[in-house]
Short mmCIF file of N, CA and C in Angstrom, two decimals:
data_model
loop_
_atom_site.label_atom_id
_atom_site.label_comp_id
_atom_site.label_asym_id
_atom_site.label_seq_id
_atom_site.Cartn_x
_atom_site.Cartn_y
_atom_site.Cartn_z
N MET N 1 97.05 40.50 -49.96
CA MET N 1 98.29 39.82 -50.22
C MET N 1 98.20 38.42 -49.63
N ALA N 2 98.62 37.44 -50.40
CA ALA N 2 98.57 36.05 -49.94
C ALA N 2 99.98 35.54 -49.69
N TYR N 3 100.06 34.53 -48.86
CA TYR N 3 101.33 33.87 -48.59
C TYR N 3 101.61 32.90 -49.72
N THR N 4 102.85 32.90 -50.23
CA THR N 4 103.27 32.00 -51.30
C THR N 4 104.20 30.95 -50.71
N THR N 5 103.95 29.69 -50.99
CA THR N 5 104.84 28.64 -50.51
C THR N 5 106.23 28.90 -51.08
N PRO N 6 107.24 29.04 -50.22
CA PRO N 6 108.58 29.35 -50.73
C PRO N 6 109.09 28.25 -51.65
N ARG N 7 109.78 28.65 -52.66
CA ARG N 7 110.31 27.71 -53.64
C ARG N 7 111.53 26.99 -53.09
N THR N 8 111.85 25.87 -53.67
CA THR N 8 113.08 25.16 -53.36
C THR N 8 114.11 25.60 -54.39
N TRP N 9 115.15 26.25 -53.92
CA TRP N 9 116.17 26.78 -54.81
C TRP N 9 117.10 25.65 -55.23
N THR N 10 117.60 25.73 -56.43
CA THR N 10 118.56 24.73 -56.92
C THR N 10 119.93 25.38 -57.10
N ALA N 11 120.95 24.54 -57.07
CA ALA N 11 122.32 25.03 -57.23
C ALA N 11 122.45 25.73 -58.58
N ALA N 12 123.15 26.83 -58.59
CA ALA N 12 123.44 27.62 -59.79
C ALA N 12 122.20 28.28 -60.41
N GLU N 13 121.09 28.28 -59.69
CA GLU N 13 119.89 28.95 -60.19
C GLU N 13 120.09 30.45 -60.14
N LYS N 14 119.65 31.13 -61.19
CA LYS N 14 119.78 32.58 -61.23
C LYS N 14 118.70 33.21 -60.35
N VAL N 15 119.12 34.02 -59.39
CA VAL N 15 118.19 34.69 -58.49
C VAL N 15 117.83 36.03 -59.12
N THR N 16 116.53 36.24 -59.31
CA THR N 16 116.06 37.49 -59.91
C THR N 16 115.30 38.31 -58.87
N ALA N 17 115.14 39.57 -59.15
CA ALA N 17 114.37 40.44 -58.25
C ALA N 17 112.94 39.94 -58.11
N ALA N 18 112.35 39.48 -59.20
CA ALA N 18 110.96 38.99 -59.16
C ALA N 18 110.84 37.78 -58.24
N LEU N 19 111.79 36.84 -58.33
CA LEU N 19 111.74 35.66 -57.45
C LEU N 19 111.92 36.06 -55.99
N MET N 20 112.88 36.93 -55.72
CA MET N 20 113.11 37.36 -54.34
C MET N 20 111.90 38.12 -53.79
N ASN N 21 111.31 38.96 -54.62
CA ASN N 21 110.14 39.71 -54.16
C ASN N 21 108.98 38.79 -53.83
N THR N 22 108.73 37.80 -54.68
CA THR N 22 107.62 36.88 -54.46
C THR N 22 107.85 35.97 -53.27
N HIS N 23 109.03 35.38 -53.18
CA HIS N 23 109.26 34.33 -52.19
C HIS N 23 109.88 34.81 -50.89
N VAL N 24 110.39 36.02 -50.85
CA VAL N 24 111.00 36.53 -49.62
C VAL N 24 110.27 37.80 -49.16
N ARG N 25 110.35 38.87 -49.96
CA ARG N 25 109.76 40.15 -49.54
C ARG N 25 108.27 40.03 -49.27
N ASP N 26 107.51 39.47 -50.21
CA ASP N 26 106.06 39.42 -50.04
C ASP N 26 105.64 38.51 -48.88
N ASN N 27 106.35 37.40 -48.70
CA ASN N 27 106.03 36.51 -47.58
C ASN N 27 106.35 37.16 -46.24
N LEU N 28 107.45 37.89 -46.16
CA LEU N 28 107.76 38.60 -44.91
C LEU N 28 106.73 39.69 -44.63
N ALA N 29 106.30 40.38 -45.67
CA ALA N 29 105.27 41.41 -45.49
C ALA N 29 103.97 40.78 -45.02
N PHE N 30 103.62 39.61 -45.58
CA PHE N 30 102.41 38.92 -45.16
C PHE N 30 102.49 38.53 -43.68
N LEU N 31 103.63 37.98 -43.27
CA LEU N 31 103.79 37.57 -41.87
C LEU N 31 103.82 38.77 -40.94
N TYR N 32 104.28 39.90 -41.41
CA TYR N 32 104.39 41.10 -40.59
C TYR N 32 103.05 41.81 -40.41
N THR N 33 102.12 41.60 -41.34
CA THR N 33 100.84 42.30 -41.31
C THR N 33 100.12 42.00 -39.99
N GLN N 34 99.85 43.03 -39.23
CA GLN N 34 99.16 42.89 -37.95
C GLN N 34 97.80 43.56 -38.04
N GLU N 35 96.80 42.78 -38.34
CA GLU N 35 95.44 43.32 -38.36
C GLU N 35 94.99 43.52 -36.93
N PHE N 36 94.36 44.66 -36.66
CA PHE N 36 93.97 44.99 -35.29
C PHE N 36 92.69 45.80 -35.30
N GLY N 37 91.80 45.51 -34.34
CA GLY N 37 90.61 46.31 -34.16
C GLY N 37 90.27 46.42 -32.69
N SER N 38 89.80 47.57 -32.29
CA SER N 38 89.36 47.81 -30.92
C SER N 38 87.96 48.40 -30.97
N TYR N 39 87.02 47.77 -30.25
CA TYR N 39 85.60 48.11 -30.39
C TYR N 39 84.96 48.34 -29.03
N THR N 40 83.89 49.12 -29.02
CA THR N 40 83.15 49.37 -27.79
C THR N 40 81.66 49.13 -28.03
N ALA N 41 80.99 48.74 -26.95
CA ALA N 41 79.54 48.54 -26.97
C ALA N 41 78.95 49.47 -25.91
N SER N 42 78.05 50.35 -26.30
CA SER N 42 77.55 51.36 -25.38
C SER N 42 76.20 51.03 -24.75
N SER N 43 75.54 49.99 -25.20
CA SER N 43 74.18 49.70 -24.71
C SER N 43 74.17 49.32 -23.23
N THR N 44 73.25 49.94 -22.51
CA THR N 44 73.02 49.57 -21.11
C THR N 44 71.61 49.00 -20.93
N ALA N 45 71.03 48.52 -22.04
CA ALA N 45 69.69 47.91 -21.97
C ALA N 45 69.74 46.65 -21.13
N ASN N 46 68.69 46.43 -20.33
CA ASN N 46 68.63 45.25 -19.47
C ASN N 46 68.79 43.96 -20.27
N VAL N 47 69.45 42.99 -19.65
CA VAL N 47 69.63 41.67 -20.24
C VAL N 47 68.79 40.70 -19.42
N THR N 48 67.95 39.92 -20.09
CA THR N 48 67.07 38.97 -19.43
C THR N 48 67.88 37.84 -18.82
N THR N 49 67.51 37.45 -17.60
CA THR N 49 68.22 36.37 -16.93
C THR N 49 68.13 35.06 -17.70
N GLY N 50 69.23 34.32 -17.71
CA GLY N 50 69.25 33.00 -18.32
C GLY N 50 69.29 32.98 -19.84
N THR N 51 69.51 34.11 -20.48
CA THR N 51 69.56 34.15 -21.94
C THR N 51 70.88 34.75 -22.42
N PHE N 52 71.30 34.31 -23.59
CA PHE N 52 72.46 34.93 -24.24
C PHE N 52 71.95 36.07 -25.10
N THR N 53 72.51 37.26 -24.90
CA THR N 53 72.09 38.45 -25.62
C THR N 53 73.22 38.94 -26.51
N LEU N 54 72.94 39.16 -27.78
CA LEU N 54 73.92 39.61 -28.76
C LEU N 54 74.45 41.00 -28.38
N VAL N 55 75.76 41.18 -28.49
CA VAL N 55 76.39 42.47 -28.19
C VAL N 55 76.57 43.24 -29.50
N ALA N 56 76.08 44.47 -29.54
CA ALA N 56 76.25 45.35 -30.70
C ALA N 56 77.47 46.23 -30.45
N TRP N 57 78.48 46.12 -31.30
CA TRP N 57 79.70 46.92 -31.17
C TRP N 57 79.49 48.19 -31.98
N ASP N 58 79.04 49.24 -31.32
CA ASP N 58 78.66 50.46 -32.01
C ASP N 58 79.72 51.54 -32.00
N GLY N 59 80.92 51.21 -31.53
CA GLY N 59 82.02 52.17 -31.54
C GLY N 59 83.32 51.50 -31.93
N GLU N 60 84.11 52.20 -32.73
CA GLU N 60 85.44 51.71 -33.11
C GLU N 60 86.47 52.67 -32.55
N VAL N 61 87.40 52.14 -31.77
CA VAL N 61 88.50 52.95 -31.27
C VAL N 61 89.59 52.99 -32.33
N GLU N 62 89.84 51.83 -32.95
CA GLU N 62 90.84 51.71 -34.00
C GLU N 62 90.53 50.47 -34.81
N GLU N 63 90.81 50.52 -36.12
CA GLU N 63 90.60 49.34 -36.95
C GLU N 63 91.52 49.42 -38.17
N SER N 64 92.24 48.32 -38.44
CA SER N 64 93.09 48.25 -39.63
C SER N 64 92.27 47.73 -40.80
N SER N 65 92.86 47.73 -41.98
CA SER N 65 92.12 47.41 -43.20
C SER N 65 91.67 45.95 -43.31
N GLY N 66 92.28 45.03 -42.57
CA GLY N 66 91.90 43.63 -42.67
C GLY N 66 90.67 43.25 -41.88
N LEU N 67 90.17 44.16 -41.06
CA LEU N 67 88.93 43.95 -40.32
C LEU N 67 87.92 44.93 -40.88
N THR N 68 86.70 44.46 -41.14
CA THR N 68 85.76 45.30 -41.87
C THR N 68 84.46 45.52 -41.11
N HIS N 69 84.57 45.84 -39.85
CA HIS N 69 83.39 46.09 -39.01
C HIS N 69 82.69 47.37 -39.45
N ASP N 70 81.37 47.37 -39.35
CA ASP N 70 80.56 48.55 -39.65
C ASP N 70 79.76 48.90 -38.40
N ASN N 71 79.80 50.17 -37.99
CA ASN N 71 79.14 50.60 -36.76
C ASN N 71 77.62 50.56 -36.83
N SER N 72 77.03 50.51 -38.02
CA SER N 72 75.57 50.56 -38.10
C SER N 72 74.96 49.32 -38.76
N THR N 73 75.58 48.75 -39.77
CA THR N 73 75.04 47.57 -40.45
C THR N 73 75.70 46.31 -39.90
N ASN N 74 74.89 45.40 -39.36
CA ASN N 74 75.43 44.17 -38.74
C ASN N 74 76.55 44.49 -37.76
N ASN N 75 76.32 45.47 -36.88
CA ASN N 75 77.40 45.92 -36.01
C ASN N 75 77.77 44.93 -34.91
N SER N 76 77.08 43.82 -34.84
CA SER N 76 77.49 42.76 -33.90
C SER N 76 78.62 41.92 -34.49
N ARG N 77 78.84 42.03 -35.79
CA ARG N 77 79.81 41.18 -36.49
C ARG N 77 81.17 41.87 -36.61
N ILE N 78 82.22 41.07 -36.35
CA ILE N 78 83.58 41.54 -36.60
C ILE N 78 84.14 40.62 -37.69
N PRO N 79 84.04 41.05 -38.97
CA PRO N 79 84.50 40.22 -40.08
C PRO N 79 86.01 40.38 -40.32
N VAL N 80 86.63 39.32 -40.82
CA VAL N 80 88.04 39.37 -41.18
C VAL N 80 88.18 39.14 -42.68
N THR N 81 89.18 39.76 -43.29
CA THR N 81 89.43 39.57 -44.71
C THR N 81 90.66 38.71 -44.97
N LEU N 82 91.49 38.52 -43.94
CA LEU N 82 92.69 37.68 -44.06
C LEU N 82 92.54 36.45 -43.18
N ALA N 83 92.77 35.29 -43.75
CA ALA N 83 92.76 34.07 -42.94
C ALA N 83 93.92 34.12 -41.96
N GLY N 84 93.72 33.52 -40.79
CA GLY N 84 94.81 33.47 -39.83
C GLY N 84 94.33 33.15 -38.44
N LEU N 85 95.28 33.21 -37.52
CA LEU N 85 95.02 33.01 -36.10
C LEU N 85 94.79 34.37 -35.47
N TYR N 86 93.66 34.53 -34.78
CA TYR N 86 93.29 35.82 -34.20
C TYR N 86 93.17 35.70 -32.68
N GLU N 87 93.65 36.71 -31.98
CA GLU N 87 93.49 36.81 -30.53
C GLU N 87 92.30 37.72 -30.26
N VAL N 88 91.37 37.24 -29.44
CA VAL N 88 90.16 37.99 -29.12
C VAL N 88 90.16 38.24 -27.61
N ASN N 89 90.00 39.50 -27.22
CA ASN N 89 90.00 39.88 -25.81
C ASN N 89 88.73 40.68 -25.54
N ILE N 90 87.87 40.17 -24.66
CA ILE N 90 86.56 40.77 -24.41
C ILE N 90 86.39 41.05 -22.92
N SER N 91 85.80 42.19 -22.62
CA SER N 91 85.45 42.53 -21.24
C SER N 91 84.06 43.17 -21.24
N LEU N 92 83.14 42.53 -20.52
CA LEU N 92 81.76 43.02 -20.44
C LEU N 92 81.42 43.33 -18.98
N GLY N 93 80.99 44.54 -18.73
CA GLY N 93 80.68 44.96 -17.36
C GLY N 93 79.22 44.74 -17.00
N TRP N 94 78.98 44.56 -15.67
CA TRP N 94 77.64 44.35 -15.13
C TRP N 94 77.44 45.18 -13.88
N THR N 95 76.21 45.63 -13.66
CA THR N 95 75.88 46.33 -12.42
C THR N 95 75.93 45.33 -11.27
N ALA N 96 76.08 45.86 -10.07
CA ALA N 96 76.20 45.03 -8.87
C ALA N 96 74.96 44.16 -8.67
N ASN N 97 75.20 42.89 -8.39
CA ASN N 97 74.16 41.93 -8.06
C ASN N 97 74.86 40.67 -7.60
N ALA N 98 74.57 40.21 -6.39
CA ALA N 98 75.31 39.09 -5.79
C ALA N 98 74.79 37.72 -6.19
N THR N 99 73.80 37.67 -7.07
CA THR N 99 73.19 36.39 -7.41
C THR N 99 73.61 35.93 -8.80
N GLY N 100 73.87 34.65 -8.95
CA GLY N 100 74.09 34.05 -10.26
C GLY N 100 75.48 34.24 -10.82
N MET N 101 75.55 34.08 -12.12
CA MET N 101 76.81 34.16 -12.85
C MET N 101 76.72 35.18 -13.96
N ARG N 102 77.89 35.61 -14.44
CA ARG N 102 77.98 36.48 -15.61
C ARG N 102 78.85 35.75 -16.62
N GLY N 103 78.52 35.88 -17.89
CA GLY N 103 79.28 35.14 -18.88
C GLY N 103 79.39 35.85 -20.21
N VAL N 104 80.27 35.29 -21.04
CA VAL N 104 80.48 35.78 -22.40
C VAL N 104 80.68 34.55 -23.30
N MET N 105 80.11 34.61 -24.50
CA MET N 105 80.24 33.54 -25.47
C MET N 105 80.64 34.15 -26.82
N VAL N 106 81.56 33.50 -27.50
CA VAL N 106 81.98 33.93 -28.84
C VAL N 106 81.56 32.84 -29.83
N ARG N 107 80.92 33.27 -30.92
CA ARG N 107 80.49 32.34 -31.97
C ARG N 107 81.01 32.84 -33.32
N LYS N 108 81.23 31.90 -34.22
CA LYS N 108 81.68 32.22 -35.58
C LYS N 108 80.51 32.06 -36.53
N ASN N 109 80.29 33.09 -37.36
CA ASN N 109 79.27 33.06 -38.42
C ASN N 109 77.89 32.68 -37.87
N ALA N 110 77.49 33.31 -36.78
CA ALA N 110 76.26 32.95 -36.08
C ALA N 110 75.01 33.66 -36.59
N ALA N 111 75.16 34.65 -37.45
CA ALA N 111 74.01 35.40 -37.99
C ALA N 111 73.12 35.97 -36.89
N GLY N 112 73.73 36.39 -35.78
CA GLY N 112 72.99 37.02 -34.70
C GLY N 112 72.26 36.08 -33.76
N SER N 113 72.40 34.77 -33.97
CA SER N 113 71.69 33.79 -33.15
C SER N 113 72.64 33.13 -32.16
N SER N 114 72.23 33.08 -30.90
CA SER N 114 73.08 32.47 -29.87
C SER N 114 73.24 30.97 -30.06
N GLY N 115 72.47 30.38 -30.96
CA GLY N 115 72.61 28.97 -31.29
C GLY N 115 73.10 28.74 -32.71
N GLY N 116 73.40 29.83 -33.43
CA GLY N 116 73.80 29.71 -34.82
C GLY N 116 75.30 29.58 -34.98
N GLY N 117 75.71 29.27 -36.19
CA GLY N 117 77.13 29.18 -36.50
C GLY N 117 77.85 28.17 -35.64
N THR N 118 79.08 28.48 -35.28
CA THR N 118 79.92 27.59 -34.49
C THR N 118 80.28 28.24 -33.17
N ALA N 119 80.00 27.56 -32.07
CA ALA N 119 80.41 28.07 -30.76
C ALA N 119 81.93 27.93 -30.67
N LEU N 120 82.62 29.02 -30.35
CA LEU N 120 84.07 29.00 -30.25
C LEU N 120 84.55 28.91 -28.81
N LYS N 121 83.95 29.71 -27.93
CA LYS N 121 84.42 29.73 -26.54
C LYS N 121 83.35 30.38 -25.67
N GLN N 122 83.23 29.86 -24.42
CA GLN N 122 82.37 30.47 -23.40
C GLN N 122 83.17 30.61 -22.12
N SER N 123 82.87 31.65 -21.37
CA SER N 123 83.53 31.87 -20.09
C SER N 123 82.49 32.42 -19.12
N TYR N 124 82.48 31.87 -17.90
CA TYR N 124 81.53 32.31 -16.88
C TYR N 124 82.29 32.69 -15.62
N ASN N 125 81.82 33.74 -14.96
CA ASN N 125 82.38 34.18 -13.68
C ASN N 125 81.27 34.18 -12.64
N ALA N 126 81.54 33.58 -11.49
CA ALA N 126 80.61 33.69 -10.37
C ALA N 126 80.67 35.12 -9.84
N THR N 127 79.57 35.61 -9.28
CA THR N 127 79.53 36.98 -8.75
C THR N 127 79.13 36.93 -7.28
N PRO N 128 80.07 36.60 -6.39
CA PRO N 128 79.73 36.40 -4.98
C PRO N 128 79.60 37.67 -4.15
N THR N 129 79.79 38.83 -4.73
CA THR N 129 79.73 40.07 -3.94
C THR N 129 78.67 41.00 -4.51
N THR N 130 78.48 42.10 -3.85
CA THR N 130 77.52 43.11 -4.32
C THR N 130 78.24 44.23 -5.06
N GLN N 131 79.46 43.98 -5.52
CA GLN N 131 80.20 44.97 -6.31
C GLN N 131 79.93 44.75 -7.80
N ASP N 132 80.22 45.76 -8.58
CA ASP N 132 80.10 45.62 -10.03
C ASP N 132 80.97 44.44 -10.48
N ALA N 133 80.53 43.75 -11.51
CA ALA N 133 81.23 42.55 -11.98
C ALA N 133 81.63 42.72 -13.44
N THR N 134 82.61 41.91 -13.85
CA THR N 134 83.07 41.90 -15.23
C THR N 134 83.19 40.46 -15.71
N ALA N 135 82.65 40.19 -16.88
CA ALA N 135 82.84 38.89 -17.54
C ALA N 135 83.91 39.09 -18.60
N THR N 136 84.96 38.28 -18.57
CA THR N 136 86.08 38.47 -19.49
C THR N 136 86.38 37.18 -20.24
N LEU N 137 87.03 37.34 -21.39
CA LEU N 137 87.45 36.20 -22.18
C LEU N 137 88.66 36.62 -23.01
N LEU N 138 89.70 35.83 -22.98
CA LEU N 138 90.87 36.02 -23.84
C LEU N 138 91.13 34.69 -24.51
N TRP N 139 91.14 34.69 -25.84
CA TRP N 139 91.23 33.43 -26.55
C TRP N 139 91.79 33.65 -27.94
N THR N 140 92.37 32.61 -28.54
CA THR N 140 92.81 32.67 -29.92
C THR N 140 91.98 31.69 -30.75
N VAL N 141 91.71 32.10 -31.97
CA VAL N 141 90.85 31.30 -32.86
C VAL N 141 91.36 31.43 -34.30
N ARG N 142 91.33 30.33 -35.03
CA ARG N 142 91.69 30.35 -36.44
C ARG N 142 90.45 30.70 -37.25
N LEU N 143 90.57 31.73 -38.09
CA LEU N 143 89.46 32.18 -38.92
C LEU N 143 89.87 32.17 -40.39
N ALA N 144 88.93 31.86 -41.26
CA ALA N 144 89.14 31.92 -42.70
C ALA N 144 88.75 33.32 -43.18
N ALA N 145 89.28 33.70 -44.32
CA ALA N 145 88.86 34.97 -44.91
C ALA N 145 87.35 34.94 -45.09
N SER N 146 86.67 35.99 -44.74
CA SER N 146 85.21 36.19 -44.79
C SER N 146 84.48 35.62 -43.58
N ASP N 147 85.15 34.95 -42.64
CA ASP N 147 84.50 34.58 -41.37
C ASP N 147 84.25 35.84 -40.56
N TYR N 148 83.34 35.73 -39.61
CA TYR N 148 83.14 36.82 -38.66
C TYR N 148 82.83 36.22 -37.30
N ILE N 149 83.12 36.99 -36.26
CA ILE N 149 82.79 36.55 -34.91
C ILE N 149 81.72 37.46 -34.34
N GLU N 150 80.92 36.88 -33.44
CA GLU N 150 79.92 37.65 -32.70
C GLU N 150 80.02 37.26 -31.22
N VAL N 151 79.68 38.21 -30.37
CA VAL N 151 79.79 38.03 -28.92
C VAL N 151 78.40 38.12 -28.30
N PHE N 152 78.16 37.24 -27.33
CA PHE N 152 76.89 37.22 -26.60
C PHE N 152 77.20 37.32 -25.11
N ARG N 153 76.41 38.12 -24.40
CA ARG N 153 76.57 38.24 -22.94
C ARG N 153 75.48 37.43 -22.25
N PHE N 154 75.78 36.99 -21.03
CA PHE N 154 74.87 36.12 -20.28
C PHE N 154 74.88 36.52 -18.82
N GLN N 155 73.72 36.41 -18.18
CA GLN N 155 73.65 36.60 -16.73
C GLN N 155 72.51 35.74 -16.20
N SER N 156 72.68 35.29 -14.95
CA SER N 156 71.67 34.42 -14.33
C SER N 156 71.33 34.92 -12.92
N SER N 157 71.01 36.20 -12.83
CA SER N 157 70.72 36.80 -11.52
C SER N 157 69.32 36.48 -11.01
N GLY N 158 68.45 35.97 -11.88
CA GLY N 158 67.07 35.73 -11.51
C GLY N 158 66.13 36.83 -11.96
N GLY N 159 66.66 37.92 -12.46
CA GLY N 159 65.87 39.04 -12.97
C GLY N 159 66.65 39.75 -14.05
N ASN N 160 66.06 40.78 -14.62
CA ASN N 160 66.78 41.56 -15.62
C ASN N 160 67.95 42.28 -14.96
N LEU N 161 69.04 42.45 -15.71
CA LEU N 161 70.24 43.10 -15.16
C LEU N 161 70.86 43.95 -16.25
N ALA N 162 71.27 45.16 -15.87
CA ALA N 162 71.84 46.09 -16.85
C ALA N 162 73.36 45.97 -16.92
N PRO N 163 73.92 46.10 -18.13
CA PRO N 163 75.37 46.20 -18.27
C PRO N 163 75.89 47.46 -17.57
N LYS N 164 77.13 47.42 -17.15
CA LYS N 164 77.77 48.55 -16.46
C LYS N 164 79.07 48.87 -17.18
N ALA N 165 79.46 50.12 -17.15
CA ALA N 165 80.66 50.57 -17.86
C ALA N 165 81.94 49.93 -17.33
N VAL N 166 82.78 49.51 -18.27
CA VAL N 166 84.15 49.08 -18.01
C VAL N 166 85.01 50.00 -18.87
N ASP N 167 85.91 50.73 -18.29
CA ASP N 167 86.70 51.71 -19.06
C ASP N 167 85.77 52.63 -19.85
N ALA N 168 84.74 53.11 -19.21
CA ALA N 168 83.77 54.07 -19.75
C ALA N 168 82.78 53.47 -20.74
N GLN N 169 82.81 52.16 -20.98
CA GLN N 169 81.87 51.50 -21.89
C GLN N 169 81.38 50.20 -21.25
N PRO N 170 80.12 49.80 -21.46
CA PRO N 170 79.63 48.52 -20.94
C PRO N 170 80.29 47.30 -21.58
N GLY N 171 80.97 47.50 -22.70
CA GLY N 171 81.68 46.39 -23.35
C GLY N 171 82.86 46.90 -24.15
N VAL N 172 83.98 46.20 -24.05
CA VAL N 172 85.15 46.52 -24.86
C VAL N 172 85.72 45.21 -25.42
N MET N 173 86.24 45.29 -26.65
CA MET N 173 86.82 44.12 -27.29
C MET N 173 87.96 44.54 -28.21
N THR N 174 89.02 43.73 -28.20
CA THR N 174 90.08 43.89 -29.19
C THR N 174 90.23 42.57 -29.95
N VAL N 175 90.53 42.70 -31.22
CA VAL N 175 90.76 41.56 -32.11
C VAL N 175 92.07 41.83 -32.84
N ARG N 176 92.99 40.85 -32.77
CA ARG N 176 94.31 41.06 -33.37
C ARG N 176 94.75 39.78 -34.09
N ARG N 177 95.16 39.92 -35.32
CA ARG N 177 95.69 38.78 -36.07
C ARG N 177 97.13 38.54 -35.61
N VAL N 178 97.40 37.31 -35.15
CA VAL N 178 98.72 37.02 -34.61
C VAL N 178 99.58 36.18 -35.54
N SER N 179 98.97 35.49 -36.51
CA SER N 179 99.75 34.76 -37.52
C SER N 179 98.87 34.40 -38.69
N GLY N 180 99.51 34.00 -39.79
CA GLY N 180 98.79 33.66 -41.01
C GLY N 180 98.26 32.26 -41.00
#
């Protein structure tokens, strides 16, 4: 369903059900549509220091029809079918290590490459303790129909470092359409 630019009504114009449905009902339904997806990444494979590593979202907690993620084919991609403003919330866990930083990067249409597509946002957290750490990012981004986002994790501990579970998974992400 697409948004229709509302018409300018004229005095004494006959209002029909078809006009009201197109310019009022359908537009309200479009604005009300809340596309939502919640995804998990289960991999605990070591991440090489100083590199951005693509996150594979291999679990879906919930997904509405406007998001078309597939758990096995291109599972790093979260594609959208409706253009709009999307809120992206990511949390990536790390095992304890007091050295370096932990980070997350979101790219649009990157084709699995940390240098591909368009960089949308990066966030880094210092890890000054020996406790488990979490790299988080909350951001809104405007996407066109058929765009997709991909997430990359980063660490600079000086050696390989394994992801650690956050809410029972090494990675969790929600994507929600907030407006058209």
